[in-house]
Coordinates of C-alpha atoms in Angstrom, one line a residue:
Chain W
X13 CA 319.8 72.4 3.3
X14 CA 320.3 73.5 -0.3
X15 CA 317.7 70.9 -1.2
X16 CA 315.2 72.5 1.1
X17 CA 315.8 75.9 -0.4
X18 CA 315.3 74.4 -3.8
X19 CA 312.1 72.7 -2.7
X20 CA 310.7 76.0 -1.3
X21 CA 311.5 77.7 -4.5
X22 CA 309.6 75.0 -6.5
X23 CA 306.7 75.4 -4.2
X24 CA 306.7 79.2 -4.7
X25 CA 306.7 78.7 -8.5
X26 CA 304.1 76.0 -8.8
X27 CA 301.5 77.7 -6.6
X28 CA 302.2 81.1 -8.2
X29 CA 303.1 82.7 -4.9
X30 CA 306.5 83.8 -6.5
X31 CA 304.9 86.9 -8.0
X32 CA 303.4 88.2 -4.8
X33 CA 304.9 90.7 -2.3
X34 CA 306.5 89.4 0.8
X35 CA 303.7 90.1 3.2
X36 CA 301.2 88.3 0.9
X37 CA 303.5 85.4 0.7
X38 CA 303.5 85.3 4.6
X39 CA 299.7 85.5 4.7
X40 CA 299.4 82.6 2.3
X41 CA 302.0 80.5 4.0
X42 CA 300.5 81.0 7.4
X43 CA 297.0 80.1 6.2
X44 CA 298.2 77.0 4.4
X45 CA 300.4 76.0 7.4
X46 CA 297.5 76.4 9.8
X47 CA 295.2 74.4 7.5
X48 CA 297.7 71.6 7.3
X49 CA 298.3 71.6 11.0
X50 CA 294.6 71.4 11.6
X51 CA 294.4 68.4 9.2
X52 CA 297.3 66.6 11.0
X53 CA 295.8 67.3 14.4
X54 CA 292.4 66.0 13.5
X55 CA 293.8 63.0 11.8
X56 CA 295.9 62.3 15.0
X57 CA 292.9 62.6 17.3
X58 CA 290.2 60.8 15.3
X59 CA 291.8 58.4 12.9
X60 CA 292.6 55.6 15.4
X61 CA 289.1 55.7 16.7
X62 CA 287.5 55.5 13.3
X63 CA 289.8 52.7 12.2
X64 CA 289.0 50.6 15.3
X65 CA 285.3 51.1 14.7
X66 CA 285.6 50.2 11.1
X67 CA 287.5 47.1 11.8
X68 CA 284.9 46.0 14.3
X69 CA 282.1 46.7 11.9
X70 CA 283.7 44.6 9.1
X71 CA 284.7 41.7 11.4
X72 CA 281.1 41.6 12.7
X73 CA 279.9 41.1 9.2
X74 CA 282.5 38.6 8.0
X75 CA 283.3 36.3 11.0
X76 CA 280.3 37.3 13.2
X77 CA 277.8 34.6 12.3
X78 CA 279.1 31.8 14.4
X79 CA 279.4 34.1 17.4
X80 CA 275.9 35.3 17.4
X81 CA 274.3 31.9 17.0
X82 CA 276.3 30.7 20.0
X83 CA 275.2 33.7 22.0
X84 CA 271.6 33.0 21.0
X85 CA 271.9 29.3 22.0
X86 CA 273.5 30.3 25.3
Chain G
X26 CA 321.5 104.0 -63.2
X27 CA 318.1 105.3 -62.7
X28 CA 317.2 104.9 -66.4
X29 CA 318.2 101.2 -66.3
X30 CA 315.6 100.6 -63.6
X31 CA 312.9 102.4 -65.5
X32 CA 313.7 100.3 -68.6
X33 CA 313.6 97.1 -66.5
X34 CA 310.3 98.0 -64.9
X35 CA 308.6 98.2 -68.3
X36 CA 310.1 94.9 -69.5
X37 CA 307.9 92.0 -70.2
X38 CA 307.2 89.7 -67.4
X39 CA 308.5 86.7 -69.2
X40 CA 312.0 88.0 -68.7
X41 CA 311.8 88.0 -65.0
X42 CA 312.9 84.6 -63.7
X43 CA 310.2 82.6 -62.1
X44 CA 311.1 80.7 -59.0
X45 CA 310.2 77.2 -59.7
X46 CA 309.6 76.1 -63.3
X47 CA 308.5 72.6 -62.5
X48 CA 304.9 71.6 -63.0
X49 CA 303.2 71.0 -59.8
X50 CA 301.2 67.7 -59.8
X51 CA 297.9 68.1 -57.9
X52 CA 297.8 64.4 -57.3
X53 CA 297.0 63.6 -53.7
X54 CA 300.1 61.4 -53.1
X55 CA 302.5 64.0 -54.4
X56 CA 301.1 66.5 -52.0
X57 CA 301.4 64.1 -49.1
X58 CA 305.0 63.4 -50.1
X59 CA 305.8 67.0 -50.0
X60 CA 304.2 67.4 -46.6
X61 CA 306.1 64.5 -45.3
X62 CA 309.3 66.1 -46.5
X63 CA 308.7 68.9 -44.2
X64 CA 307.6 66.9 -41.2
X65 CA 304.4 68.1 -39.8
X66 CA 304.7 69.7 -36.5
X67 CA 302.8 68.3 -33.5
X68 CA 301.7 70.4 -30.6
X69 CA 302.6 68.2 -27.7
X70 CA 299.9 68.4 -25.0
X71 CA 301.0 69.2 -21.4
X72 CA 300.8 66.5 -18.8
X73 CA 297.6 66.7 -16.8
X74 CA 299.2 67.7 -13.5
X75 CA 300.9 70.7 -15.1
X76 CA 297.6 72.0 -16.5
X77 CA 295.9 71.6 -13.1
X78 CA 298.8 73.4 -11.3
X79 CA 298.7 76.2 -13.9
X80 CA 295.0 76.8 -13.1
X81 CA 295.8 76.6 -9.4
X82 CA 298.5 79.2 -9.7
X83 CA 296.3 81.5 -11.5
X84 CA 293.5 81.0 -9.1
X85 CA 295.6 81.8 -6.1
X86 CA 297.0 85.0 -7.6
X87 CA 293.4 86.0 -8.6
X88 CA 292.2 85.5 -5.1
X89 CA 295.0 87.8 -3.9
X90 CA 294.0 90.2 -6.6
X91 CA 290.5 90.4 -5.2
X92 CA 292.0 90.9 -1.7
X93 CA 294.2 93.8 -2.8
X94 CA 291.3 95.4 -4.7
X95 CA 289.3 95.2 -1.5
X96 CA 292.1 96.9 0.4
X97 CA 292.3 99.6 -2.2
X98 CA 288.6 100.1 -2.2
X99 CA 288.3 100.3 1.7
X100 CA 291.2 102.8 1.6
X101 CA 293.8 100.8 3.5
X102 CA 296.1 100.9 0.5
X103 CA 297.1 103.6 -2.0
X104 CA 295.7 103.4 -5.5
X105 CA 298.4 103.6 -8.0
X106 CA 296.5 103.3 -11.2
X107 CA 293.6 105.2 -12.7
X108 CA 290.5 105.4 -10.5
X109 CA 287.1 106.8 -10.8
X110 CA 286.6 110.5 -9.9
X111 CA 284.8 111.4 -6.7
X112 CA 282.1 113.3 -8.7
X113 CA 281.5 110.4 -10.9
X114 CA 281.0 107.7 -8.3
X115 CA 277.3 107.0 -9.4
X116 CA 278.4 106.6 -13.1
X117 CA 279.0 103.4 -14.9
X118 CA 282.3 102.0 -13.6
X119 CA 285.3 102.1 -16.0
X120 CA 287.9 100.0 -14.4
X121 CA 286.1 96.9 -13.3
X122 CA 286.3 94.6 -16.3
X123 CA 288.6 91.6 -16.4
X124 CA 291.3 93.2 -18.5
X125 CA 291.9 96.1 -16.0
X126 CA 291.7 93.6 -13.1
X127 CA 294.4 91.5 -14.8
X128 CA 296.6 94.5 -15.6
X129 CA 296.4 95.9 -12.0
X130 CA 296.9 92.7 -10.2
X131 CA 298.9 90.4 -12.3
X132 CA 300.8 92.3 -15.1
X133 CA 301.9 95.2 -12.7
X134 CA 303.5 92.7 -10.3
X135 CA 305.8 91.3 -13.0
X136 CA 306.2 93.9 -15.6
X137 CA 309.9 94.4 -15.1
X138 CA 310.4 91.6 -17.6
X139 CA 308.9 93.6 -20.6
X140 CA 309.7 97.0 -22.1
X141 CA 313.3 96.7 -21.0
X142 CA 315.2 99.6 -22.6
X143 CA 318.2 98.8 -24.9
X144 CA 321.0 101.1 -25.7
X145 CA 322.8 99.4 -28.6
X146 CA 321.8 98.1 -31.9
X147 CA 319.6 94.8 -31.8
X148 CA 322.4 92.5 -32.9
X149 CA 323.4 89.1 -31.5
X150 CA 324.7 90.8 -28.3
X151 CA 323.0 93.9 -26.8
X152 CA 323.5 96.3 -23.9
X153 CA 320.6 96.9 -21.6
X154 CA 320.0 99.8 -19.3
X155 CA 319.7 98.7 -15.7
X156 CA 316.3 99.5 -14.3
X157 CA 315.1 98.9 -10.7
X158 CA 311.8 99.4 -9.0
X159 CA 311.4 100.4 -5.3
X160 CA 307.7 99.9 -5.1
X161 CA 307.1 96.4 -6.8
X162 CA 307.1 97.6 -10.4
X163 CA 304.7 100.5 -10.2
X164 CA 307.4 102.9 -11.0
X165 CA 310.9 102.3 -12.4
X166 CA 314.2 104.1 -11.9
X167 CA 317.2 103.9 -14.1
X168 CA 320.2 103.5 -12.1
X169 CA 322.6 104.8 -14.9
X170 CA 324.5 101.6 -15.3
X171 CA 324.5 99.5 -18.4
X172 CA 324.5 95.7 -18.6
X173 CA 326.9 94.9 -21.4
X174 CA 327.0 92.0 -23.8
X175 CA 323.7 90.3 -23.1
X176 CA 323.1 87.6 -25.6
X177 CA 320.0 88.6 -27.5
X178 CA 317.6 85.8 -28.2
X179 CA 314.6 88.0 -28.6
X180 CA 315.2 90.1 -31.7
X181 CA 313.7 89.2 -35.1
X182 CA 317.2 89.5 -36.6
X183 CA 317.0 86.3 -38.6
X184 CA 319.7 87.0 -41.2
X185 CA 321.8 89.3 -39.1
X186 CA 321.2 92.4 -41.1
X187 CA 320.9 94.6 -38.0
X188 CA 324.5 95.6 -38.1
X189 CA 326.5 98.8 -38.1
X190 CA 329.7 97.8 -39.8
X191 CA 330.8 100.8 -41.8
X192 CA 331.5 99.0 -45.2
X193 CA 328.1 97.3 -45.3
X194 CA 326.2 100.6 -44.6
X195 CA 328.2 102.6 -47.1
X196 CA 325.4 102.7 -49.7
X197 CA 322.8 103.5 -47.0
X198 CA 324.9 106.5 -45.8
X199 CA 325.2 107.7 -49.4
X200 CA 321.6 107.6 -50.0
X201 CA 320.9 109.4 -46.7
X202 CA 323.3 112.1 -47.9
X203 CA 321.6 112.2 -51.2
X204 CA 317.9 112.1 -50.4
X205 CA 317.8 113.1 -46.7
X206 CA 315.8 111.0 -44.4
X207 CA 312.2 112.2 -44.6
X208 CA 310.1 112.0 -47.7
X209 CA 307.5 114.6 -46.7
X210 CA 304.7 113.3 -48.7
X211 CA 302.5 110.3 -49.6
X212 CA 303.1 107.9 -52.5
X213 CA 300.4 109.5 -54.5
X214 CA 301.5 113.0 -54.3
X215 CA 305.2 113.6 -54.5
X216 CA 306.5 110.6 -52.5
X217 CA 307.4 108.1 -55.2
X218 CA 311.2 108.3 -55.6
X219 CA 313.3 106.3 -58.1
X220 CA 314.6 104.4 -55.2
X221 CA 311.1 103.1 -54.6
X222 CA 310.8 101.9 -58.2
X223 CA 314.1 100.2 -57.9
X224 CA 313.1 98.5 -54.7
X225 CA 309.7 97.4 -56.1
X226 CA 311.3 95.9 -59.1
X227 CA 313.9 94.1 -56.9
X228 CA 311.3 92.7 -54.5
X229 CA 309.1 91.4 -57.4
X230 CA 312.2 89.7 -58.9
X231 CA 313.2 88.3 -55.6
X232 CA 309.8 86.7 -55.0
X233 CA 309.3 85.6 -58.6
X234 CA 306.1 87.6 -59.3
X235 CA 305.1 90.3 -61.7
X236 CA 305.0 93.3 -59.6
X237 CA 305.1 94.6 -56.0
X238 CA 304.5 97.6 -53.9
X239 CA 306.3 98.7 -50.8
X240 CA 304.7 100.5 -47.8
X241 CA 306.3 102.4 -44.9
X242 CA 304.9 100.3 -42.0
X243 CA 304.4 96.5 -41.9
X244 CA 301.2 96.6 -39.6
X245 CA 299.8 99.2 -41.8
X246 CA 300.4 97.1 -44.9
X247 CA 298.0 94.4 -43.6
X248 CA 295.4 96.6 -41.9
X249 CA 295.2 99.1 -44.6
X250 CA 295.2 97.0 -47.8
X251 CA 292.8 94.2 -46.9
X252 CA 289.9 96.7 -46.8
X253 CA 290.9 97.7 -50.4
X254 CA 290.9 94.1 -51.6
X255 CA 287.6 92.8 -49.9
X256 CA 284.5 94.4 -48.8
X257 CA 280.9 93.7 -47.9
X258 CA 279.5 90.6 -49.5
X259 CA 283.0 88.8 -49.5
X260 CA 284.0 86.0 -47.3
X261 CA 287.4 85.9 -45.3
X262 CA 288.5 82.6 -43.9
X263 CA 291.2 83.4 -41.4
X264 CA 293.5 81.0 -39.4
X265 CA 292.7 80.9 -35.7
X266 CA 296.2 82.1 -34.8
X267 CA 296.5 85.0 -37.3
X268 CA 298.3 88.2 -36.3
X269 CA 296.3 91.3 -35.0
X270 CA 297.1 93.2 -38.2
X271 CA 295.3 90.6 -40.3
X272 CA 292.3 90.5 -37.9
X273 CA 292.1 94.3 -37.8
X274 CA 292.2 94.5 -41.6
X275 CA 289.6 91.8 -41.9
X276 CA 287.3 93.6 -39.5
X277 CA 287.8 97.0 -41.1
X278 CA 286.8 95.7 -44.4
X279 CA 283.3 94.7 -43.4
X280 CA 283.4 91.2 -45.0
X281 CA 282.1 88.1 -43.3
X282 CA 284.8 86.4 -41.3
X283 CA 284.9 82.7 -40.5
X284 CA 287.7 81.3 -38.4
X285 CA 289.2 77.8 -39.0
X286 CA 291.4 75.8 -36.6
X287 CA 295.0 76.4 -36.9
X288 CA 296.6 74.6 -39.9
X289 CA 293.6 72.3 -40.0
X290 CA 292.8 71.7 -43.7
X291 CA 289.9 69.3 -43.0
X292 CA 288.1 72.0 -41.0
X293 CA 288.9 74.7 -43.6
X294 CA 287.4 72.5 -46.4
X295 CA 284.3 72.0 -44.3
X296 CA 283.9 75.7 -43.7
X297 CA 284.4 76.4 -47.3
X298 CA 281.9 73.9 -48.4
X299 CA 279.3 75.1 -45.8
X300 CA 279.9 78.8 -46.7
X301 CA 279.6 78.3 -50.5
X302 CA 276.5 76.3 -50.1
X303 CA 274.8 78.9 -47.9
X304 CA 276.1 81.9 -49.6
X305 CA 276.0 85.6 -48.2
X306 CA 274.3 85.9 -44.8
X307 CA 270.8 87.1 -45.4
X308 CA 270.3 87.0 -49.2
X309 CA 272.0 83.7 -49.8
X310 CA 273.6 85.0 -53.0
X311 CA 277.0 83.7 -54.0
X312 CA 279.9 85.3 -52.5
X313 CA 281.6 88.1 -54.4
X314 CA 285.1 86.9 -53.3
X315 CA 286.5 84.3 -51.0
X316 CA 289.8 85.1 -49.3
X317 CA 291.8 82.6 -47.3
X318 CA 294.3 84.4 -45.0
X319 CA 297.2 82.5 -43.6
X320 CA 300.7 83.3 -42.4
X321 CA 304.0 81.7 -43.6
X322 CA 305.4 81.2 -40.0
X323 CA 303.2 81.9 -37.0
X324 CA 305.3 83.9 -34.6
X325 CA 303.9 82.5 -31.3
X326 CA 303.9 78.8 -32.4
X327 CA 306.7 78.6 -34.9
X328 CA 304.5 76.4 -37.1
X329 CA 304.6 76.6 -40.9
X330 CA 301.5 76.8 -43.1
X331 CA 300.6 73.7 -45.2
X332 CA 301.0 75.5 -48.5
X333 CA 300.5 72.7 -51.1
X334 CA 297.3 71.5 -49.5
X335 CA 296.0 75.1 -49.3
X336 CA 296.8 75.6 -53.0
X337 CA 295.0 72.5 -53.9
X338 CA 291.9 73.6 -51.9
X339 CA 292.0 77.1 -53.2
X340 CA 292.0 75.9 -56.8
X341 CA 289.2 73.4 -56.3
X342 CA 286.9 75.9 -54.6
X343 CA 287.9 79.0 -56.6
X344 CA 289.1 81.0 -53.6
X345 CA 292.0 83.5 -53.4
X346 CA 294.9 83.1 -51.1
X347 CA 296.5 85.8 -48.9
X348 CA 299.8 84.8 -47.6
X349 CA 301.5 86.9 -44.9
X350 CA 305.2 86.1 -44.9
X351 CA 306.3 88.4 -42.2
X352 CA 308.5 85.9 -40.4
X353 CA 309.2 83.5 -43.3
X354 CA 310.6 85.8 -45.9
X355 CA 314.3 85.6 -45.9
X356 CA 314.3 83.0 -43.0
X357 CA 313.2 79.7 -44.7
X358 CA 313.8 78.2 -48.0
X359 CA 317.2 77.3 -49.5
X360 CA 317.5 80.6 -51.2
X361 CA 315.7 82.6 -48.5
X362 CA 312.7 83.2 -50.6
X363 CA 310.0 82.1 -48.1
X364 CA 307.6 79.3 -47.8
X365 CA 306.9 79.1 -51.6
X366 CA 310.5 78.1 -52.1
X367 CA 310.4 75.8 -49.1
X368 CA 307.5 73.8 -50.5
X369 CA 308.5 74.1 -54.2
X370 CA 305.3 75.9 -55.0
X371 CA 304.9 78.2 -58.0
X372 CA 304.6 81.8 -56.5
X373 CA 302.0 82.7 -59.2
X374 CA 299.5 80.4 -57.3
X375 CA 299.5 82.6 -54.4
X376 CA 297.3 85.5 -55.2
X377 CA 298.5 88.0 -52.7
X378 CA 301.9 87.7 -51.2
X379 CA 302.5 90.1 -48.3
X380 CA 305.5 90.4 -46.1
X381 CA 307.5 92.7 -43.9
X382 CA 311.0 94.0 -44.1
X383 CA 311.3 94.4 -40.4
X384 CA 312.4 90.9 -39.6
X385 CA 314.9 89.4 -42.0
X386 CA 316.0 92.6 -43.8
X387 CA 316.7 94.7 -40.7
X388 CA 314.7 97.7 -42.0
X389 CA 311.1 98.7 -41.6
X390 CA 308.0 98.5 -43.8
X391 CA 306.1 95.9 -45.8
X392 CA 305.3 94.9 -49.3
X393 CA 302.4 93.4 -51.3
X394 CA 303.3 91.4 -54.4
X395 CA 301.4 89.6 -57.0
X396 CA 300.0 90.1 -60.5
X397 CA 300.4 93.4 -62.2
X398 CA 296.7 94.1 -62.2
X399 CA 296.5 93.6 -58.5
X400 CA 299.3 95.9 -57.6
X401 CA 298.3 98.6 -59.9
X402 CA 294.8 98.4 -58.4
X403 CA 296.4 98.8 -54.9
X404 CA 298.4 101.7 -56.0
X405 CA 295.3 103.8 -56.5
X406 CA 292.8 102.2 -54.0
X407 CA 294.8 101.5 -50.9
X408 CA 294.5 103.7 -47.9
X409 CA 298.2 103.0 -47.1
X410 CA 299.2 104.4 -50.6
X411 CA 297.0 107.4 -50.4
X412 CA 297.4 108.6 -46.9
X413 CA 300.6 107.4 -45.2
X414 CA 304.0 108.8 -45.9
X415 CA 306.2 106.6 -48.1
X416 CA 309.2 104.7 -47.1
X417 CA 312.3 106.5 -46.0
X418 CA 315.2 106.4 -48.6
X419 CA 318.0 105.1 -46.3
X420 CA 315.6 102.3 -45.2
X421 CA 314.8 101.6 -48.8
X422 CA 318.5 101.3 -49.5
X423 CA 319.0 99.0 -46.6
X424 CA 316.4 96.7 -48.0
X425 CA 318.0 96.9 -51.5
X426 CA 321.4 96.0 -50.1
X427 CA 319.9 93.2 -48.1
X428 CA 318.2 91.7 -51.1
X429 CA 321.3 92.1 -53.2
X430 CA 323.2 90.4 -50.5
X431 CA 320.8 87.5 -50.2
X432 CA 320.5 86.8 -53.9
X433 CA 324.4 87.2 -54.4
X434 CA 324.1 90.1 -56.8
X435 CA 326.6 92.1 -54.8
X436 CA 329.2 89.6 -55.9
X437 CA 329.9 87.9 -52.5
X438 CA 328.7 84.7 -50.9
X439 CA 327.7 86.5 -47.8
X440 CA 324.0 86.0 -48.4
X441 CA 324.2 82.3 -48.9
X442 CA 326.5 81.9 -45.9
X443 CA 324.0 83.7 -43.7
X444 CA 321.0 81.6 -44.9
X445 CA 323.0 78.4 -44.4
X446 CA 324.2 79.6 -40.9
X447 CA 320.5 80.3 -40.0
X448 CA 319.3 76.9 -41.1
X449 CA 322.1 75.3 -39.2
X450 CA 321.6 77.3 -36.1
X451 CA 317.9 76.5 -36.1
X452 CA 318.5 72.8 -36.6
X453 CA 321.2 72.6 -33.9
X454 CA 319.2 74.7 -31.3
X455 CA 316.0 72.8 -31.8
X456 CA 317.6 69.4 -31.6
X457 CA 319.5 70.1 -28.5
X458 CA 316.5 71.7 -26.7
X459 CA 314.4 68.8 -27.5
X460 CA 317.0 66.4 -26.2
X461 CA 317.0 68.3 -23.0
X462 CA 313.4 67.4 -22.7
X463 CA 311.6 70.7 -23.1
X464 CA 308.3 70.9 -24.9
X465 CA 308.7 72.9 -28.1
X466 CA 306.1 73.8 -30.6
X467 CA 306.6 74.3 -34.3
X468 CA 308.1 72.9 -37.5
X469 CA 311.8 71.8 -37.4
X470 CA 312.7 74.4 -40.1
X471 CA 311.3 77.5 -38.4
X472 CA 313.7 79.8 -36.6
X473 CA 311.1 80.8 -34.0
X474 CA 311.5 78.4 -31.0
X475 CA 308.8 78.7 -28.4
X476 CA 309.6 76.7 -25.2
X477 CA 306.5 76.0 -23.2
X478 CA 306.6 76.9 -19.5
X479 CA 302.9 76.8 -18.6
X480 CA 302.9 78.3 -15.1
X481 CA 302.8 82.1 -14.6
X482 CA 305.4 82.0 -11.8
X483 CA 307.8 79.9 -13.9
X484 CA 307.6 82.2 -16.8
X485 CA 308.6 85.3 -14.7
X486 CA 311.3 83.5 -12.8
X487 CA 312.7 82.2 -16.1
X488 CA 313.1 85.6 -17.6
X489 CA 314.6 87.1 -14.4
X490 CA 317.0 84.2 -14.0
X491 CA 318.2 84.3 -17.7
X492 CA 318.8 88.1 -17.3
X493 CA 321.0 87.3 -14.3
X494 CA 323.0 85.1 -16.5
X495 CA 323.1 87.8 -19.2
X496 CA 320.7 86.2 -21.7
X497 CA 317.7 88.3 -22.9
X498 CA 314.7 86.3 -23.7
X499 CA 311.1 87.2 -24.6
X500 CA 308.5 85.6 -22.5
X501 CA 304.8 85.7 -23.4
X502 CA 301.8 85.1 -21.2
X503 CA 298.1 85.3 -21.2
X504 CA 296.6 87.8 -23.5
X505 CA 298.9 86.9 -26.4
X506 CA 298.8 83.1 -25.8
X507 CA 296.1 80.8 -24.3
X508 CA 295.9 81.0 -20.6
X509 CA 297.5 77.7 -19.9
X510 CA 300.3 77.9 -22.4
X511 CA 302.7 80.6 -21.4
X512 CA 306.0 80.3 -23.1
X513 CA 309.5 81.7 -23.7
X514 CA 310.2 82.4 -27.3
X515 CA 313.8 82.2 -28.7
X516 CA 314.5 83.8 -32.2
X517 CA 317.5 82.3 -34.0
X518 CA 319.7 84.6 -35.9
X519 CA 322.4 84.0 -38.5
X520 CA 324.6 86.3 -36.4
X521 CA 324.7 84.0 -33.5
X522 CA 327.8 81.9 -33.3
X523 CA 327.9 78.3 -32.1
X524 CA 329.6 79.5 -28.9
X525 CA 326.8 81.8 -28.1
X526 CA 324.2 79.0 -28.8
X527 CA 326.2 76.7 -26.6
X528 CA 326.3 79.2 -23.8
X529 CA 322.5 79.8 -24.1
X530 CA 321.9 76.0 -24.0
X531 CA 324.1 75.5 -21.0
X532 CA 322.2 78.2 -19.1
X533 CA 318.9 76.9 -20.3
X534 CA 319.9 73.5 -18.9
X535 CA 320.7 75.0 -15.5
X536 CA 317.6 77.1 -15.2
X537 CA 315.2 74.7 -16.8
X538 CA 314.0 71.3 -15.3
X539 CA 314.5 68.2 -17.4
X540 CA 310.8 67.4 -17.4
X541 CA 310.1 70.3 -19.7
X542 CA 308.4 72.4 -17.0
X543 CA 311.2 75.0 -16.5
X544 CA 312.9 76.2 -13.5
X545 CA 315.0 74.0 -11.4

């Protein structure tokens, strides 16, 4: 718990939020939190699909030649 | 007693002891050995992520500054600072430049760390008046309580002469009773007292030069005397990090000013050669005078000037040297006589030696010393001599007693003890802080220790945390230092005991982060 308080203090110092008034701190924190939440949601929804498509694309290039000639002959 | 000093003042210069009698060898190897003896300082660069985060911090606060300005313009928020008048809305705006923006939106938020009122003498421990703000530093309110025994790491009290012990100040009180406090005149009219003559003789003998002149204010010594020495058609080469008084004096004189990189003798030589080859700006005639302006110790960096190399350069290119020893007189050198003693240089090689009495001597005022012709010229031509009031007698007596103490003429070893104590404090503090991992600038001999903190939030948090722990430090940020190099500046004093330094180091350890970025 102490460690989390220290981490929050470091975050305040490094981003420069430490000097702002409390309501400005809240605005910045909420904007940052919503941006990070959107990034996480988007990655949760789209990353598996993109990874699967990418793997298919690369496997089609590398090991795909024998398969296609067989398909043609058949 | 007065007659003695008049007699001494007219004695031949050969009777006055010159600081270093040894012949200085201009051979290159000897110079580099001298420089190696006083290890050259290195300005350690910040790690890349620190620089990026500093810019990020400033960027975020600037964005919020624009947001608040917008709120104020729309009317959603009260304007606390100056604003345009309704009738003048169509006129050129007065408060839109960057400086005003910075003051409104950055400085005002954190200004409780500066201008803190003291209510004791600026010794090694001070009393501060407690000051709170109800509306985020727009207005302050004194609660009436005092914070006692705060360790003072911010005053320029290098030799500890800011003291109020009755037996030390006996002569000062006598002079105040004899002469009063005000002089009510300028030097040229009726303001030259015998105590000024005595003081000038002592200062000249202390520095090892022929003659000196003292002025009432240190800043005015620089800004008012440089115009008397150089004018149009002269060239001034001034170091990048010179003090505002030197810059003001240079600009006021009307000479051509060229700036060289801090302590960079190669760049200075290049500038000298280029300027001498091309001559005055439009006519290309040779320069009437070339003046190199440097400081003994630079107060924001703690670095020391490279005097032997400068003297070699000056002799080769026939330039004159103006040395501002505001922070180094009394604070460096085995006898406290400044950078000329530190490097073993003949003081007659420095054309104009200037210094102030505010720092090591615990008084106020400044001096200019050098050859007799120079000082006599300044007595009649300087603005400061003609128009400002002369030094107050108790202050002059404080300087006299301080000089007598340092040189040992008052019969005790107090002066030498203080000089040695300051040197020891400086070495101890610097070594310990470096071992903790902080990034420090400056020479190992200089009593000014700037600890780099870089980010604006850390600078402010550092000052507040240290005050909580009853240590008063001076932090400096953007206008006085480059934007990415905010720092906390510690000034050593001979009056600090080892216990005080240990306590400061202990709290510094707690508040600071071992990676040298400050604030854990």
